[in-house]
Coordinates of C-alpha atoms in Angstrom, one line a residue:
X1 CA -6.0 -52.9 -19.7
X2 CA -6.3 -55.9 -21.9
X3 CA -4.0 -54.4 -24.4
X4 CA -1.3 -53.5 -21.9
X5 CA -1.6 -56.9 -20.5
X6 CA -1.0 -58.6 -23.9
X7 CA 2.0 -56.3 -24.5
X8 CA 3.5 -57.3 -21.1
X9 CA 3.2 -60.9 -22.4
X10 CA 4.2 -61.0 -26.0
X11 CA 7.2 -63.3 -25.3
X12 CA 5.3 -66.1 -23.3
X13 CA 2.4 -65.8 -26.1
X14 CA 4.9 -66.5 -28.8
X15 CA 6.5 -69.4 -26.8
X16 CA 3.0 -70.9 -26.4
X17 CA 2.1 -70.7 -30.1
X18 CA 5.6 -72.1 -31.0
X19 CA 5.0 -75.1 -28.8
X20 CA 1.5 -75.7 -30.1
X21 CA 2.4 -75.5 -33.7
X22 CA 5.6 -77.7 -33.5
X23 CA 4.7 -80.2 -30.7
X24 CA 1.6 -82.4 -29.8
X25 CA 1.1 -80.4 -26.6
X26 CA -1.9 -77.8 -26.4
X27 CA -3.9 -77.8 -23.2
X28 CA -1.0 -77.3 -20.8
X29 CA 0.6 -74.5 -22.6
X30 CA -2.7 -72.7 -23.3
X31 CA -3.8 -73.3 -19.6
X32 CA -0.7 -72.0 -18.3
X33 CA -0.7 -69.1 -20.7
X34 CA -4.3 -68.2 -19.5
X35 CA -3.1 -68.4 -15.9
X36 CA -0.2 -65.9 -16.6
X37 CA -2.4 -63.7 -18.5
X38 CA -5.0 -63.7 -15.6
X39 CA -2.3 -62.7 -12.9
X40 CA -0.8 -60.2 -15.3
X41 CA -4.1 -58.6 -15.9
X42 CA -4.9 -58.4 -12.1
X43 CA -1.4 -56.9 -11.7
X44 CA -2.1 -54.4 -14.3
X45 CA -5.6 -53.5 -13.3
X46 CA -4.7 -52.7 -9.7
X47 CA -1.2 -51.5 -10.0
X48 CA -1.4 -49.6 -13.4
X49 CA 2.2 -50.2 -14.5
X50 CA 4.1 -47.8 -16.9
X51 CA 3.2 -48.2 -20.5
X52 CA 6.6 -47.0 -22.0
X53 CA 8.6 -49.4 -24.1
X54 CA 11.3 -50.2 -21.5
X55 CA 8.7 -51.2 -19.0
X56 CA 7.0 -53.4 -21.5
X57 CA 10.5 -55.1 -22.4
X58 CA 11.1 -55.6 -18.6
X59 CA 7.6 -57.1 -18.2
X60 CA 8.2 -59.5 -21.1
X61 CA 11.5 -60.5 -19.5
X62 CA 9.9 -61.3 -16.2
X63 CA 6.7 -63.0 -17.6
X64 CA 8.9 -64.7 -20.3
X65 CA 11.2 -66.3 -17.6
X66 CA 8.4 -67.4 -15.4
X67 CA 6.5 -69.2 -18.4
X68 CA 9.6 -70.5 -19.8
X69 CA 10.8 -72.3 -16.7
X70 CA 7.4 -73.7 -15.6
X71 CA 6.5 -74.9 -19.1
X72 CA 10.0 -76.5 -19.4
X73 CA 9.5 -78.6 -16.2
X74 CA 5.9 -79.5 -16.7
X75 CA 6.0 -80.8 -20.3
X76 CA 7.0 -84.2 -21.4
X77 CA 8.5 -84.2 -24.9
X78 CA 8.7 -87.6 -27.1
X79 CA 12.1 -88.5 -28.6
X80 CA 11.1 -87.1 -31.9
X81 CA 10.1 -83.8 -30.4
X82 CA 13.2 -83.1 -28.4
X83 CA 15.2 -81.5 -31.3
X84 CA 12.4 -79.0 -31.6
X85 CA 12.2 -78.7 -27.9
X86 CA 15.9 -77.7 -27.8
X87 CA 15.3 -75.2 -30.6
X88 CA 12.2 -73.6 -29.0
X89 CA 13.7 -73.1 -25.6
X90 CA 17.0 -72.1 -27.0
X91 CA 15.3 -69.4 -29.0
X92 CA 13.4 -68.4 -26.0
X93 CA 16.6 -68.2 -23.9
X94 CA 18.3 -66.1 -26.4
X95 CA 15.1 -63.8 -26.5
X96 CA 15.2 -63.6 -22.7
X97 CA 19.0 -62.8 -22.7
X98 CA 18.4 -60.0 -25.5
X99 CA 15.6 -58.5 -23.4
X100 CA 17.7 -58.6 -20.3
X101 CA 20.5 -56.8 -22.0
X102 CA 18.1 -54.2 -23.5
X103 CA 16.4 -53.7 -20.2
X104 CA 19.7 -53.3 -18.2
X105 CA 21.0 -50.8 -20.9
X106 CA 17.8 -49.0 -20.9
X107 CA 17.7 -48.6 -17.0
X108 CA 21.4 -47.5 -17.0
X109 CA 20.8 -45.0 -19.8
X110 CA 17.8 -43.5 -17.7
X111 CA 19.9 -43.3 -14.8
X112 CA 23.2 -42.1 -16.1
X113 CA 22.0 -39.8 -19.0
X114 CA 20.1 -37.2 -17.2
X115 CA 21.3 -34.0 -19.0
X116 CA 18.5 -34.2 -21.6
X117 CA 16.0 -34.2 -18.9
X118 CA 17.6 -31.0 -17.4
X119 CA 17.6 -29.5 -20.9
X120 CA 14.0 -30.2 -21.6
X121 CA 13.0 -28.0 -18.5
X122 CA 11.4 -24.8 -19.6
X123 CA 13.5 -22.5 -17.3
X124 CA 14.4 -18.8 -16.9
X125 CA 17.1 -17.4 -14.5
X126 CA 15.7 -14.0 -13.2
X127 CA 18.3 -11.2 -13.5
X128 CA 16.8 -9.8 -10.2
X129 CA 17.6 -11.5 -6.8
X130 CA 14.7 -9.9 -5.0
X131 CA 11.7 -11.6 -4.1
X132 CA 8.2 -10.9 -5.2
X133 CA 7.1 -7.6 -3.6
X134 CA 4.8 -7.8 -0.7
X135 CA 2.0 -5.0 -1.2
X136 CA -0.1 -4.2 2.0
X137 CA -3.8 -5.0 1.2
X138 CA -2.8 -6.5 -2.2
X139 CA -0.5 -9.7 -1.7
X140 CA -3.0 -12.4 -0.6
X141 CA -1.7 -14.6 2.3
X142 CA -3.4 -17.9 1.7
X143 CA -4.6 -20.2 4.5
X144 CA -2.4 -23.1 5.3
X145 CA -3.9 -26.3 3.6
X146 CA -3.6 -28.0 7.0
X147 CA -5.9 -25.3 8.5
X148 CA -8.4 -25.8 5.5
X149 CA -8.6 -29.6 6.1
X150 CA -9.3 -29.0 9.8
X151 CA -12.0 -26.5 9.0
X152 CA -13.7 -29.0 6.4
X153 CA -13.7 -31.9 8.6
X154 CA -15.5 -29.9 11.1
X155 CA -18.1 -29.1 8.5
X156 CA -18.4 -32.7 7.2
X157 CA -21.8 -33.0 8.8
X158 CA -23.1 -31.0 5.9
X159 CA -22.5 -33.9 3.7
X160 CA -25.6 -36.1 3.2
X161 CA -25.2 -39.5 4.7
X162 CA -21.8 -38.3 6.0
X163 CA -21.1 -41.8 7.4
X164 CA -20.3 -43.1 4.0
X165 CA -17.5 -40.4 3.4
X166 CA -14.3 -38.7 4.7
X167 CA -12.5 -35.7 3.9
X168 CA -9.4 -35.9 1.4
X169 CA -6.0 -34.7 2.4
X170 CA -5.8 -33.2 -0.9
X171 CA -6.3 -29.4 -1.1
X172 CA -6.6 -27.8 -4.5
X173 CA -5.6 -24.1 -5.2
X174 CA -7.6 -22.5 -7.8
X175 CA -9.1 -19.3 -9.1
X176 CA -12.9 -19.7 -9.3
X177 CA -14.8 -16.8 -10.8
X178 CA -11.6 -14.7 -10.4
X179 CA -11.3 -15.3 -6.6
X180 CA -8.6 -17.5 -5.0
X181 CA -10.2 -20.6 -3.4
X182 CA -9.4 -24.1 -2.1
X183 CA -11.3 -27.1 -3.5
X184 CA -11.3 -30.1 -1.1
X185 CA -12.7 -33.5 -2.6
X186 CA -14.9 -35.8 -0.5
X187 CA -13.8 -39.4 -0.5
X188 CA -15.4 -42.7 0.1
X189 CA -14.6 -44.2 3.6
X190 CA -14.2 -47.6 2.0
X191 CA -15.4 -50.2 -0.4
X192 CA -18.6 -51.1 1.2
X193 CA -19.4 -47.4 1.6
X194 CA -19.0 -46.9 -2.0
X195 CA -21.3 -49.8 -2.9
X196 CA -24.0 -48.4 -0.6
X197 CA -23.6 -44.7 -1.6
X198 CA -23.2 -45.3 -5.4
X199 CA -21.7 -41.6 -5.8
X200 CA -20.0 -38.8 -4.1
X201 CA -22.5 -35.9 -3.1
X202 CA -20.1 -33.1 -3.9
X203 CA -17.0 -31.3 -2.8
X204 CA -16.0 -28.4 -0.4
X205 CA -14.9 -24.9 -1.5
X206 CA -13.4 -22.2 0.8
X207 CA -12.1 -18.7 0.3
X208 CA -8.3 -19.2 0.2
X209 CA -7.1 -15.8 1.5
X210 CA -9.8 -14.7 4.1
X211 CA -8.5 -15.5 7.5
X212 CA -11.8 -16.5 9.1
X213 CA -13.2 -18.3 6.0
X214 CA -15.6 -21.1 6.5
X215 CA -16.0 -24.1 4.0
X216 CA -19.2 -24.3 1.9
X217 CA -20.3 -27.7 0.8
X218 CA -21.3 -27.6 -3.0
X219 CA -23.7 -30.4 -4.1
X220 CA -22.4 -31.6 -7.2
X221 CA -22.7 -35.5 -7.3
X222 CA -19.8 -37.3 -9.2
X223 CA -19.2 -41.0 -9.4
X224 CA -15.4 -41.0 -10.5
X225 CA -12.9 -40.4 -7.7
X226 CA -9.5 -41.3 -6.6
X227 CA -11.0 -43.1 -3.6
X228 CA -13.4 -45.1 -5.7
X229 CA -12.6 -48.8 -6.7
X230 CA -12.5 -50.7 -10.0
X231 CA -13.7 -48.7 -13.0
X232 CA -14.8 -45.7 -11.0
X233 CA -11.2 -45.1 -9.8
X234 CA -10.2 -41.8 -11.5
X235 CA -6.6 -42.7 -11.9
X236 CA -7.7 -46.2 -13.4
X237 CA -10.3 -44.3 -15.8
X238 CA -7.6 -41.9 -17.1
X239 CA -5.0 -44.9 -17.4
X240 CA -7.5 -46.8 -19.6
X241 CA -8.1 -43.8 -22.0
X242 CA -4.6 -42.7 -22.3
X243 CA -2.9 -45.9 -23.7
X244 CA 0.1 -44.1 -25.3
X245 CA 0.9 -41.8 -22.4
X246 CA 2.5 -42.0 -19.1
X247 CA 1.5 -40.4 -15.8
X248 CA 3.1 -38.2 -13.4
X249 CA 1.6 -38.0 -10.0
X250 CA -2.0 -38.5 -8.9
X251 CA -5.2 -36.9 -10.4
X252 CA -6.2 -33.5 -8.7
X253 CA -9.7 -32.1 -8.7
X254 CA -10.6 -28.8 -10.3
X255 CA -13.8 -27.2 -11.0
X256 CA -14.9 -25.1 -14.0
X257 CA -16.8 -21.7 -13.8
X258 CA -20.0 -23.4 -13.4
X259 CA -18.8 -25.6 -10.6
X260 CA -18.5 -28.8 -12.4
X261 CA -15.8 -31.1 -11.1
X262 CA -13.0 -32.5 -13.3
X263 CA -10.0 -34.7 -12.5
X264 CA -6.8 -33.3 -13.9
X265 CA -3.6 -35.3 -14.3
X266 CA -0.2 -34.6 -16.1
X267 CA 0.9 -37.1 -18.7
X268 CA 4.2 -37.3 -20.6
X269 CA 5.7 -39.6 -23.3
X270 CA 9.1 -40.9 -22.3
X271 CA 12.3 -40.9 -24.6
X272 CA 12.9 -44.1 -26.5
X273 CA 14.0 -47.0 -24.4
X274 CA 14.2 -44.8 -21.3
X275 CA 12.4 -43.7 -18.3
X276 CA 13.5 -40.2 -18.6
X277 CA 10.9 -37.2 -18.8
X278 CA 10.8 -35.0 -21.6
X279 CA 9.3 -31.8 -20.0
X280 CA 8.8 -30.2 -23.3
X281 CA 6.2 -32.8 -24.3
X282 CA 3.8 -32.6 -21.2
X283 CA 0.2 -33.1 -21.7
X284 CA -2.9 -33.0 -19.7
X285 CA -5.7 -35.4 -19.0
X286 CA -8.9 -33.9 -18.0
X287 CA -11.6 -36.2 -16.9
X288 CA -15.2 -35.2 -16.2
X289 CA -15.8 -36.5 -12.7
X290 CA -19.5 -37.0 -13.4
X291 CA -19.4 -38.9 -16.7
X292 CA -16.0 -40.4 -16.8
X293 CA -15.2 -38.9 -20.2
X294 CA -11.4 -38.4 -20.7
X295 CA -9.8 -35.9 -23.0
X296 CA -6.3 -35.2 -23.5
X297 CA -4.7 -31.7 -24.2
X298 CA -1.3 -30.2 -24.6
X299 CA -0.1 -27.7 -22.1
X300 CA -1.0 -25.0 -24.5
X301 CA -4.4 -25.9 -25.4
X302 CA -5.9 -27.2 -22.1
X303 CA -9.3 -25.4 -20.9
X304 CA -8.8 -22.1 -19.4
X305 CA -10.5 -23.1 -16.1
X306 CA -7.6 -25.3 -15.3
X307 CA -5.0 -23.4 -13.1
X308 CA -2.9 -26.3 -12.2
X309 CA -2.3 -28.4 -15.1
X310 CA 1.3 -29.1 -13.9
X311 CA 0.3 -31.0 -10.7
X312 CA 2.2 -30.4 -7.4
X313 CA 3.9 -33.8 -7.8
X314 CA 5.4 -32.7 -11.2
X315 CA 6.4 -29.4 -9.8
X316 CA 8.4 -31.2 -7.0
X317 CA 10.0 -33.4 -9.7
X318 CA 10.9 -30.5 -11.8
X319 CA 12.7 -28.8 -8.9
X320 CA 14.6 -31.9 -8.1
X321 CA 15.8 -32.4 -11.5
X322 CA 16.6 -28.7 -12.1
X323 CA 18.7 -28.6 -8.9
X324 CA 20.3 -32.0 -9.3
X325 CA 21.3 -32.4 -12.9
X326 CA 22.7 -29.1 -14.5
X327 CA 26.0 -30.8 -15.1
X328 CA 24.6 -34.2 -15.6
X329 CA 25.0 -37.4 -13.6
X330 CA 28.9 -37.5 -13.7
X331 CA 29.2 -34.5 -11.6
X332 CA 31.3 -36.1 -8.7
X333 CA 32.3 -32.7 -7.3
X334 CA 28.6 -31.6 -7.2
X335 CA 29.2 -28.3 -9.0
X336 CA 26.2 -26.4 -9.0
X337 CA 23.9 -29.0 -7.1
X338 CA 21.0 -27.4 -5.4
X339 CA 18.4 -29.4 -3.4
X340 CA 15.0 -28.2 -2.7
X341 CA 14.2 -27.9 1.0
X342 CA 10.8 -29.7 0.7
X343 CA 9.2 -27.3 3.1
X344 CA 6.2 -26.8 0.8
X345 CA 2.8 -27.9 2.0
X346 CA 1.9 -30.0 -1.1
X347 CA 4.5 -32.5 -2.3
X348 CA 7.2 -30.1 -1.2
X349 CA 5.9 -27.0 -2.9
X350 CA 3.5 -24.2 -1.9
X351 CA 0.7 -22.9 -4.1
X352 CA 1.0 -19.1 -4.3
X353 CA -1.9 -17.0 -5.6
X354 CA -0.8 -14.2 -8.1
X355 CA -2.3 -10.9 -8.6
X356 CA -2.6 -11.5 -12.5
X357 CA -4.9 -14.5 -11.7
X358 CA -2.4 -17.5 -12.0
X359 CA -1.0 -19.8 -9.6
X360 CA 2.9 -20.5 -9.0
X361 CA 4.5 -23.2 -7.0
X362 CA 7.2 -21.8 -4.6
X363 CA 10.2 -23.7 -3.1
X364 CA 13.6 -22.6 -2.1
X365 CA 17.0 -24.4 -2.6
X366 CA 19.6 -25.1 -0.4
X367 CA 23.0 -27.1 -0.6
X368 CA 23.1 -30.8 0.1
X369 CA 25.5 -30.2 3.0
X370 CA 24.2 -31.5 6.2
X371 CA 23.4 -28.8 8.7
X372 CA 23.5 -25.9 6.1
X373 CA 20.7 -23.4 6.4
X374 CA 21.9 -21.1 3.7
X375 CA 19.5 -20.4 0.7
X376 CA 21.0 -20.6 -2.7
X377 CA 17.8 -19.4 -4.5
X378 CA 14.2 -20.1 -4.9
X379 CA 12.0 -21.0 -7.8
X380 CA 8.4 -20.2 -9.0
X381 CA 7.0 -22.5 -11.4
X382 CA 3.9 -21.5 -13.4
X383 CA 1.3 -24.1 -12.5
X384 CA -0.3 -23.8 -15.9
X385 CA 2.6 -23.9 -18.3
X386 CA 5.4 -25.3 -16.2
X387 CA 7.8 -22.5 -16.8
X388 CA 10.5 -22.5 -14.0
X389 CA 11.8 -19.0 -13.0
X390 CA 14.8 -19.3 -10.7
X391 CA 15.8 -16.5 -8.3
X392 CA 19.3 -16.4 -7.0
X393 CA 19.9 -15.6 -3.3
X394 CA 22.8 -14.1 -1.4
X395 CA 23.5 -14.2 2.3
X396 CA 19.9 -15.3 3.4
X397 CA 18.7 -18.3 5.5
X398 CA 16.5 -20.9 3.9
X399 CA 13.1 -22.0 4.9
X400 CA 14.5 -24.7 7.4
X401 CA 16.3 -21.8 9.2
X402 CA 13.2 -19.5 9.0
X403 CA 11.0 -22.3 10.5
X404 CA 13.4 -23.1 13.2
X405 CA 13.8 -19.4 14.3
X406 CA 10.0 -19.0 14.3
X407 CA 9.4 -22.2 16.4
X408 CA 11.8 -21.2 19.0
X409 CA 9.6 -18.1 19.8
X410 CA 6.6 -20.5 20.3
X411 CA 8.4 -23.4 22.1
X412 CA 6.4 -23.1 25.2
X413 CA 3.0 -23.1 23.3
X414 CA 4.4 -25.8 20.9
X415 CA 3.1 -24.0 17.9
X416 CA 4.7 -24.4 14.6
X417 CA 5.6 -22.3 11.6
X418 CA 4.0 -23.5 8.4
X419 CA 4.1 -22.6 4.8
X420 CA 7.2 -20.3 4.5
X421 CA 7.3 -18.0 1.5
X422 CA 9.9 -15.5 0.5
X423 CA 8.7 -11.9 -0.1
X424 CA 10.3 -8.6 -0.6
X425 CA 9.3 -6.2 2.0
X426 CA 10.8 -2.8 1.9
X427 CA 13.4 -4.2 -0.2
X428 CA 14.4 -6.8 2.4
X429 CA 14.1 -10.5 1.6
X430 CA 11.5 -11.6 4.2
X431 CA 10.1 -15.0 5.2
X432 CA 6.3 -15.0 5.7
X433 CA 5.0 -17.8 7.7
X434 CA 1.7 -19.0 9.2
X435 CA 1.8 -20.2 12.8
X436 CA -0.4 -23.1 13.5
X437 CA -1.2 -24.9 16.8
X438 CA -1.5 -28.7 17.3
X439 CA -5.0 -28.8 15.9
X440 CA -3.8 -26.7 12.9
X441 CA -5.7 -23.5 13.9
X442 CA -4.2 -20.5 13.1
X443 CA -2.5 -18.7 15.9
X444 CA -0.7 -15.9 13.8
X445 CA 1.7 -14.7 11.3
X446 CA 5.4 -14.4 11.5
X447 CA 7.6 -12.1 9.4
X448 CA 11.3 -12.6 9.6
X449 CA 14.3 -10.8 7.9
X450 CA 16.0 -13.5 5.9
X451 CA 19.2 -11.9 6.2
X452 CA 18.9 -11.1 10.1
X453 CA 17.1 -13.4 12.4
X454 CA 16.9 -10.8 15.0
X455 CA 14.6 -8.7 13.0
X456 CA 11.0 -10.1 12.8
X457 CA 7.3 -9.1 13.5
X458 CA 4.2 -11.0 14.6
X459 CA 0.6 -10.5 14.7
X460 CA -2.8 -12.1 14.7
X461 CA -3.5 -10.9 11.2
X462 CA -1.2 -10.7 8.0
X463 CA -1.5 -6.8 8.1
X464 CA -0.7 -6.4 11.8
X465 CA 2.5 -8.8 11.4
X466 CA 3.5 -6.7 8.5
X467 CA 3.2 -3.5 10.4
X468 CA 5.0 -5.1 13.4
X469 CA 7.8 -6.3 11.1
X470 CA 8.2 -2.8 9.6
X471 CA 8.5 -1.3 12.9
X472 CA 11.3 -4.0 13.8
X473 CA 12.9 -2.9 10.5
X474 CA 13.2 0.7 11.5
X475 CA 14.1 0.0 15.1
X476 CA 17.0 -2.2 13.9
X477 CA 18.4 0.4 11.6
X478 CA 18.2 -1.9 8.7
X479 CA 18.5 -0.2 5.4
X480 CA 15.1 0.2 3.8
X481 CA 14.4 0.7 0.2
X482 CA 11.5 2.4 -1.5
X483 CA 9.4 -0.7 -1.9
X484 CA 5.8 0.2 -2.6
X485 CA 7.0 3.8 -3.3
X486 CA 8.0 4.6 0.5
X487 CA 9.2 8.1 0.8
X488 CA 10.8 9.8 3.9
X489 CA 8.9 13.0 4.3
X490 CA 9.4 16.0 6.5
X491 CA 6.0 16.6 8.1
X492 CA 4.6 19.5 10.3
X493 CA 1.1 19.7 11.9
X494 CA -1.3 20.1 14.8
X495 CA -1.9 17.0 16.7
X496 CA -5.5 15.9 16.6
X497 CA -5.7 12.6 18.7
X498 CA -3.1 11.0 20.9
X499 CA -2.8 7.8 23.0
X500 CA 0.0 6.4 25.2
X501 CA 0.9 2.7 24.8
X502 CA 3.0 2.4 28.1
X503 CA 3.6 -1.4 27.8
X504 CA 5.3 -1.0 24.5
X505 CA 7.0 2.4 25.1
X506 CA 5.4 4.3 22.3
X507 CA 2.9 7.2 21.7
X508 CA 0.5 7.0 18.7
X509 CA -1.2 10.0 17.2
X510 CA -2.9 11.7 14.2
X511 CA -2.7 15.1 13.0
X512 CA -5.5 17.2 12.0
X513 CA -7.0 16.8 8.5
X514 CA -5.0 13.5 8.2
X515 CA -6.1 9.9 8.7
X516 CA -2.3 8.6 9.0
X517 CA -1.3 7.1 12.3
X518 CA 2.1 8.1 13.4
X519 CA 4.3 6.4 16.3
X520 CA 6.8 7.8 18.5
X521 CA 9.3 5.7 20.5
X522 CA 9.3 7.1 23.9
X523 CA 12.7 5.5 24.5
X524 CA 14.1 8.0 22.2
X525 CA 11.7 10.9 22.9
X526 CA 10.5 10.6 26.4
X527 CA 8.8 14.0 26.3
X528 CA 6.3 12.6 23.9
X529 CA 4.5 11.0 26.8
X530 CA 3.3 14.6 27.4
X531 CA 2.0 15.3 24.1
X532 CA -1.5 16.6 23.9
X533 CA -4.1 17.4 21.4
X534 CA -3.4 20.8 19.6
X535 CA 0.3 20.5 20.1
X536 CA 2.3 21.8 17.1
X537 CA 4.8 19.1 16.1
X538 CA 7.3 18.4 13.3
X539 CA 9.1 15.1 12.4
X540 CA 10.2 12.7 9.7
X541 CA 8.4 9.6 8.7
X542 CA 8.5 6.8 6.1
X543 CA 5.1 7.0 4.2
X544 CA 3.7 4.1 2.1
X545 CA 0.2 4.5 0.6
X546 CA -0.6 7.1 3.2
X547 CA 0.5 4.9 6.0
X548 CA 3.6 5.6 8.3
X549 CA 6.1 2.8 8.5
X550 CA 7.9 2.5 11.7
X551 CA 8.7 5.2 14.4
X552 CA 9.1 8.7 13.3
X553 CA 12.4 10.4 13.5
X554 CA 13.7 13.9 14.6
X555 CA 10.5 14.4 16.5
X556 CA 9.8 18.0 18.0
X557 CA 6.9 19.3 20.0
X558 CA 7.0 23.1 19.9
X559 CA 4.5 23.3 22.9
X560 CA 7.0 21.5 25.0
X561 CA 10.0 23.8 24.6

């Protein structure tokens, strides 16, 4: 902290030394310098200003002007000292002018020369425009972070001396012992609570993909936290131990395989005399939340337990820079400009648990035209490496349109669609959303055809909503591909069990020696209401993993002829 403060005050310091050496004045220049240093140290300590060269030059400009103006009017120079006085303050004025020009040039350069930032992004344009395939029973649908926070707050009585603490709004996605989980930090309620408690007793962990999961409090006391004060503040501790690095976003809590908590923050080094981020040189600060020890790693060499070395704030900035600066700043026609919708649940992005044990950040892009709800594509950012994969989209709605469509269906209940993610269901781009009530409790799941808003399915669980959506696809006559190895089969057999679902105009049945459940739409085949066990039937059905999708076709019952 002291080093940064001194760097921000080099010009006032040099001016003070010049006055002491060449004039009879000493106490006033030193006293004023001490006052400026104290104020600057306080600002540095509490505000944690940027440590890049351009910011340091700007700081010297500001503090230099303040010190020069005050000392000029406070000091009384003798007649003999006035020539030196003029020389000293003329030199100081020239230095201030040079710093002002360099600062202005640096800020303009940072603002106008943005193409190098876009070039530094590790990006790939996917040749496929299909979303990741949704596989029944395999693709995890994560709990909405709002729901997680709501459940954790209800379990806050598990915290010892809970009156000293509150639950963080930060929800950290992570794989813990190869299982997708959310980690939720506990925070101090305030300064006096921190002084009384001394440490935070632990954190909460919850299964990220089990619908009825309950949070579990893990007793792992730690002293350093983002809610702590002074030298126990996690962000301040990392700032102190990364003097040559700049931070991007706030620290996030992750745990190793033993459950030990660490604060993780993305760092970078800016370009010379610029605030531009070079995404090729990102590093990660990892701080032991118990001891405060800080280590800095390159993205390639960080510990294996860290799943999100690229934090959500950085992912959001990556998306913004990627969509905005492909053709630089001087792109007045806005050719190729895309805007992230910002509908993600954390800093505008949504963490997605992948089957290979990695985490990606999802967001979709639209045009910057007001009122447009057409998706131009979407990105998946590897949360560990920062690699951005962009998938182009054609003739599908964006997440704003998807949420609006879902919300209309729950207008009376005032439930809201949350966490929209695009998947490929039977070769159809499909928005998958979680429906939450005003308390953030899960009320259901909503699958919406991204190319046809009239085709959707709902259910109380992800699988029931998926089945309803696949049924809606078949009923709509939409073209269904062979996703998940779906095949249209000619089937014959003897009816084993049958039930009539009169309020939904359908009959469900199974065949002997088969566990597959088939569905007949009685609006198409009204005689199916008369079907009985042991009837001999034949039909066509789409089969995926031994499960029938949608209604059967060309249904015949030989016993009803």
